[in-house]
Short mmCIF file of C-alpha atoms in Angstrom, two decimals:
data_model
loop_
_atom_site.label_atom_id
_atom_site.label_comp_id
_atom_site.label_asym_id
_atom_site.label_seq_id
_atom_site.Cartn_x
_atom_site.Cartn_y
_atom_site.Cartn_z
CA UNK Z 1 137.16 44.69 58.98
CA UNK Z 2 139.71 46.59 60.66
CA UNK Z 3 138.00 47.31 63.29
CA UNK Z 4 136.76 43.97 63.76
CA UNK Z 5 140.24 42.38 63.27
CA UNK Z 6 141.51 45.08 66.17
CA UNK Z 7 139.14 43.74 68.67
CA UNK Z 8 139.87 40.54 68.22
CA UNK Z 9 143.24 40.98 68.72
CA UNK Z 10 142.52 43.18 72.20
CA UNK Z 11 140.52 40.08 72.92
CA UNK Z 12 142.95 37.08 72.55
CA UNK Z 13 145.64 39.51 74.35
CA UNK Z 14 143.26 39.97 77.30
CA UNK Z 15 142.56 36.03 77.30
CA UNK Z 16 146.23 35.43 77.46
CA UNK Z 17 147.54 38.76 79.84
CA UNK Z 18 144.44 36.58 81.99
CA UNK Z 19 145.91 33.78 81.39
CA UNK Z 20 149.20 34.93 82.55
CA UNK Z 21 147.82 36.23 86.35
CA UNK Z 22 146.45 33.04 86.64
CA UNK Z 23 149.54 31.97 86.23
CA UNK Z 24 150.97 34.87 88.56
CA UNK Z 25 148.07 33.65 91.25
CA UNK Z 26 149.75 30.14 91.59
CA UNK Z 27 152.87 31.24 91.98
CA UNK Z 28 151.99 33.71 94.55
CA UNK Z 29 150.20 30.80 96.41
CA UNK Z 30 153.56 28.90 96.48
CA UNK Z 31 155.09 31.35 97.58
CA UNK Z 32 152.93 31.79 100.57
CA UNK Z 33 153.17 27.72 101.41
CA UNK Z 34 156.72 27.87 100.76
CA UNK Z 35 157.22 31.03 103.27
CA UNK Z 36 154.68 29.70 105.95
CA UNK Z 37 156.44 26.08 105.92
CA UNK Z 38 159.88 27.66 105.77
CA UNK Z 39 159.39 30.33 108.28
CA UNK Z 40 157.09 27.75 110.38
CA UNK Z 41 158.58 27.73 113.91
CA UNK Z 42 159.69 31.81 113.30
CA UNK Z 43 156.32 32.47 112.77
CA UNK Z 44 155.05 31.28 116.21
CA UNK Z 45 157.57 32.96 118.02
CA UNK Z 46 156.60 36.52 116.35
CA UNK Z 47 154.14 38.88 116.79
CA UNK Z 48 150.61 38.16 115.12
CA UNK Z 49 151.26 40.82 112.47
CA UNK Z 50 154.52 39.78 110.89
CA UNK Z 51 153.05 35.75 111.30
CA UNK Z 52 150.59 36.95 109.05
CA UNK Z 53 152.87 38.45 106.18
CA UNK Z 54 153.08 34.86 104.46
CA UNK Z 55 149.30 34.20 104.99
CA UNK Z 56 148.21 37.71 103.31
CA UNK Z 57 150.89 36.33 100.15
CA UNK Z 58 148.70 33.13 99.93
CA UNK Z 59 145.43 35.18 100.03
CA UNK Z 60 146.30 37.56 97.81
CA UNK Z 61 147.37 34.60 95.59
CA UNK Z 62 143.98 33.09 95.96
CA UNK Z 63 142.16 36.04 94.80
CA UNK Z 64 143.93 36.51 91.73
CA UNK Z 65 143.77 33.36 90.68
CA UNK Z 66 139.90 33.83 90.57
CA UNK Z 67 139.99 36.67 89.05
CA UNK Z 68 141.56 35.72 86.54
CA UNK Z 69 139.36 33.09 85.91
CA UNK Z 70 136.78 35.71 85.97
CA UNK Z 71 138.57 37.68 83.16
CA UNK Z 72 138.68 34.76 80.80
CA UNK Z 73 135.35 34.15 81.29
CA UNK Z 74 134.13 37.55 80.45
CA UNK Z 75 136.72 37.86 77.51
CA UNK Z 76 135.54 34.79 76.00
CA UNK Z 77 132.15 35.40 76.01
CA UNK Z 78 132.44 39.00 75.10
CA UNK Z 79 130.38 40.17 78.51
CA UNK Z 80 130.44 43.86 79.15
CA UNK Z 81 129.81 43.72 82.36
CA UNK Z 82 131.79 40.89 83.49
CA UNK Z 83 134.84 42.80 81.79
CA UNK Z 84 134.36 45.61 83.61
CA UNK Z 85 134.02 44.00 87.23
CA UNK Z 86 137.48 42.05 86.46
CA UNK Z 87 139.02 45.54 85.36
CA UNK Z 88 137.85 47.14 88.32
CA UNK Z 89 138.83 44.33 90.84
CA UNK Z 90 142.42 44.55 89.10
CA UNK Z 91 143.02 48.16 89.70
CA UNK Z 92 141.59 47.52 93.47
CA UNK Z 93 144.36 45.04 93.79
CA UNK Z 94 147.27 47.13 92.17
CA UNK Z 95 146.46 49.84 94.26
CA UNK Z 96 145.98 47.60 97.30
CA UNK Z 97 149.65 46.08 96.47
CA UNK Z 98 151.02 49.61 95.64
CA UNK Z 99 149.46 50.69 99.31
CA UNK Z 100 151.45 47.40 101.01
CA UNK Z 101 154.89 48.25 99.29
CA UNK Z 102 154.79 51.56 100.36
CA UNK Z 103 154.01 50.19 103.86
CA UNK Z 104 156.42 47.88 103.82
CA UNK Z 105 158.94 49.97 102.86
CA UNK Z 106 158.27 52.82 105.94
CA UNK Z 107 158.00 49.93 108.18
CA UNK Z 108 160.91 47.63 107.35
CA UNK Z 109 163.10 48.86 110.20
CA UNK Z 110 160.45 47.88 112.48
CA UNK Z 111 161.09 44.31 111.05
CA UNK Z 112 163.68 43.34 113.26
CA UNK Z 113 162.91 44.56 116.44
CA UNK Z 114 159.25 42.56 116.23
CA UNK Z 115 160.72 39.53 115.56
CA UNK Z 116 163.45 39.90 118.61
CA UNK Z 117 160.72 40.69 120.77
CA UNK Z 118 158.97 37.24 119.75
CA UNK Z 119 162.53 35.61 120.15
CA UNK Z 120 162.67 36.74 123.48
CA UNK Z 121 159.29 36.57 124.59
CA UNK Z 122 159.49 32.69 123.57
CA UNK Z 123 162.69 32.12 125.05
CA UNK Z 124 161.54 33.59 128.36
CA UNK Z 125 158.59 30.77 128.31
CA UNK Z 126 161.51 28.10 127.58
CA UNK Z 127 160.10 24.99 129.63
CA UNK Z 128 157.06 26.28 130.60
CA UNK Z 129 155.03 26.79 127.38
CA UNK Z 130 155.06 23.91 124.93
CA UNK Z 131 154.28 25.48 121.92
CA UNK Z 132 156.84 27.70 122.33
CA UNK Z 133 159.57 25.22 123.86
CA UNK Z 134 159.37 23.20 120.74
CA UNK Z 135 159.16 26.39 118.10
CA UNK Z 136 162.51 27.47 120.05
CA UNK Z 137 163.75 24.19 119.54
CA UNK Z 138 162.74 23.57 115.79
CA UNK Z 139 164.34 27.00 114.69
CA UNK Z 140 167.90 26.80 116.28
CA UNK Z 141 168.23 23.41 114.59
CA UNK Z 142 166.56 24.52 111.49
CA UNK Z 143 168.91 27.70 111.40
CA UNK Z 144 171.94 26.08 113.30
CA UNK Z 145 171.57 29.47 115.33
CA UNK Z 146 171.60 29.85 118.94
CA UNK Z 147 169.81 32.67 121.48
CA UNK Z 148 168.31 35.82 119.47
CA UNK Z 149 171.46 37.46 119.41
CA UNK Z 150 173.86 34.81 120.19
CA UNK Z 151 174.28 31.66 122.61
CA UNK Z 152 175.13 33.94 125.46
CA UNK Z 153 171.37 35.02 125.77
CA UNK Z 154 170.47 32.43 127.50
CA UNK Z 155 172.64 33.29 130.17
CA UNK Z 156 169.99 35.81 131.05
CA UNK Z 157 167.51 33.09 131.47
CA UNK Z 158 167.23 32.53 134.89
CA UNK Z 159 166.92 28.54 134.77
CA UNK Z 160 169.30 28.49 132.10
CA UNK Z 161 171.73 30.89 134.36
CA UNK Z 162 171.74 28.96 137.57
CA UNK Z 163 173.92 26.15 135.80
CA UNK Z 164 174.90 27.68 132.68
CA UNK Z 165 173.94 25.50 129.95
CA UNK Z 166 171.50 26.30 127.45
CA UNK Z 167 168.43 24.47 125.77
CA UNK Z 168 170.23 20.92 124.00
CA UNK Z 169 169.10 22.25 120.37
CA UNK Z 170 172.07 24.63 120.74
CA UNK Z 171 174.66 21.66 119.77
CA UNK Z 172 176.75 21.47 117.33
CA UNK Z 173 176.97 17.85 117.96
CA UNK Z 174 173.99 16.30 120.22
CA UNK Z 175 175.94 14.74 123.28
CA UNK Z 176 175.41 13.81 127.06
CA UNK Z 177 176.99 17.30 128.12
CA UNK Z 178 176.97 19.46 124.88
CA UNK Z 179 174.67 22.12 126.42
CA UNK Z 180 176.39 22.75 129.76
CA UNK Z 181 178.84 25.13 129.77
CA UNK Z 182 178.32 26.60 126.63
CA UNK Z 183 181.10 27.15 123.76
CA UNK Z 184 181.41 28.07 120.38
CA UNK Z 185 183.11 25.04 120.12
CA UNK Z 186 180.18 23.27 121.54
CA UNK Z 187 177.20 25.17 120.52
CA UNK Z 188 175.83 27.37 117.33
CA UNK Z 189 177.64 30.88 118.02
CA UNK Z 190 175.38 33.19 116.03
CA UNK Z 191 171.68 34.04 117.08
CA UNK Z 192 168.38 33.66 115.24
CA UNK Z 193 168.06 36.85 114.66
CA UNK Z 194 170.61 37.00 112.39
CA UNK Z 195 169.31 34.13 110.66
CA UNK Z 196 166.56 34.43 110.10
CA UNK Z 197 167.14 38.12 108.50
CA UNK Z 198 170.09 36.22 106.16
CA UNK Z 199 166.86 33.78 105.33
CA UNK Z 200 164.82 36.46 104.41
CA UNK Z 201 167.57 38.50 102.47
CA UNK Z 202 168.67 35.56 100.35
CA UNK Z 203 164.44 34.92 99.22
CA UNK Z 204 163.05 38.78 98.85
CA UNK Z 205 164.56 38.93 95.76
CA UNK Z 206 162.28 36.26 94.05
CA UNK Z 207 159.53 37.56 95.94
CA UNK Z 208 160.06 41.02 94.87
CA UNK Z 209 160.99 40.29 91.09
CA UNK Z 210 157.38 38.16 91.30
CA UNK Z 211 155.54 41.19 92.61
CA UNK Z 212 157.03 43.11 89.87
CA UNK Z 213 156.11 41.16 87.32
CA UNK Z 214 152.65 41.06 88.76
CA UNK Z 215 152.33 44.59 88.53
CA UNK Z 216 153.43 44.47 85.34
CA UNK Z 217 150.83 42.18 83.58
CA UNK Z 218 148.31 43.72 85.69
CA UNK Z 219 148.99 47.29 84.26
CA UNK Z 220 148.53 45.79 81.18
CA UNK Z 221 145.91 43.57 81.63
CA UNK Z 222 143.78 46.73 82.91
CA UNK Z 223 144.62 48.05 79.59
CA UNK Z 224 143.47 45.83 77.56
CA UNK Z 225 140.55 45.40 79.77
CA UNK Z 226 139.63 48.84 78.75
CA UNK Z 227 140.15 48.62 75.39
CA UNK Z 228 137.53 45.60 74.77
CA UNK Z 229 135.10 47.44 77.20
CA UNK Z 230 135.26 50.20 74.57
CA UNK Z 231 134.81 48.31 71.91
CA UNK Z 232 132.27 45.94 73.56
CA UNK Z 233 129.86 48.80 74.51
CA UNK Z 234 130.15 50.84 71.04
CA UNK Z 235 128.48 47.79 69.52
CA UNK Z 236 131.32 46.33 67.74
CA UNK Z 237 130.94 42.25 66.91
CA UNK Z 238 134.30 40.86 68.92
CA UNK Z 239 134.54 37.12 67.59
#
């Protein structure tokens, strides 16, 4: 009876610790809507590899949310084998995340200077590429930020330079003459650089305190896992 009581408990817990990354999954999903929406018009102006940081969150939310699923369903009906895949697929994923912090970590200087080459590369096709005229555009206004670095950049912009003014989403307030001969008075001092690094400052926090607590529950979860696979396969009766 004590046995039988133990695996019943190991049971319920891995219901709920599956429960719980299903939980996890969703908010890892908005996380990756909220990043890709937010970061929208940075995105296109970077490099293809940091555009798809917020894309591998949503993924990575996606398949933990079935998993999960896949977890209760072997949990509640006490399958062996379905236990074990879910246990398996976990530690693939913790190891997979522990792989892409450790990444991310060696490669976090390397941050910036992507995402000033994209700044520059799409100020450079100012006026001539649409896609990149109106990502340009969308981020100085979303950011009230002006040039990568600051408002003087475009000054190196040859059709900027020839009458020194830069593009009109660069006011402060949107006038007849607010972009020509720029100001800080007139137009957003600071660059998007700097931005859109403040941005990303102010929000890794959630996303790393949800990541831990990810990690967490999964450690456990694998656990637990275990534990009913044991007890599963020595032919104990888990109600």
């Amino acid at each position: 009876m004590a046995v039988e009581g133990g695996m019943k408990c190991v049971k319920f817990l891995v219901f709920v610790f599956n429960f719980i990354f299903w939980v996890c999954g969703v908010a890892l999903i908005a996380i990756g809507i909220y990043a890709q929406v937010a970061l929208g018009k940075a995105l296109v102006v970077s490099t293809a590899s940091a555009s798809s940081s917020p894309l591998a969150i949503l993924v990575l939310g996606v398949i933990i949310f079935f998993i999960s699923f896949f977890g209760c369903c072997g949990a509640w009906k006490e399958s062996y084998c379905m236990v074990t895949t879910f246990a398996v697929l976990l530690s693939i994923i913790f190891l997979v995340e522990i792989a892409a912090a450790i990444a991310g970590y060696v490669f976090k200087d390397k941050v910036r200077s992507v995402l000033e080459e994209g700044l520059w590369d799409a100020m450079r096709k100012y006026g001539e590429d649409k896609p990149s005229t109106e990502a340009v555009d969308e981020l100085q206004k979303d950011f009230t930020c002006c040039g990568a670095n600051n408002y003087t950049d475009w000054a190196t912009i040859e059709r900027f330079k020839v009458n020194n003014t830069v593009p009109r989403s660069c006011c402060r307030v949107n006038t007849t003459s607010c972009n020509v001969r720029p100001s800080p008075a007139t137009v957003y001092e600071k660059g998007c650089l700097e931005s859109i690094e403040a941005w990303m400052k102010k929000n890794i926090l959630v996303v790393a305190a949800v990541a831990l607590g990810i990690a967490f529950f999964e450690i456990l979860g694998i656990i637990f896992a275990c534990c009913l696979m044991k007890g599963i396969r020595s032919g104990y009766e888990v109600m």
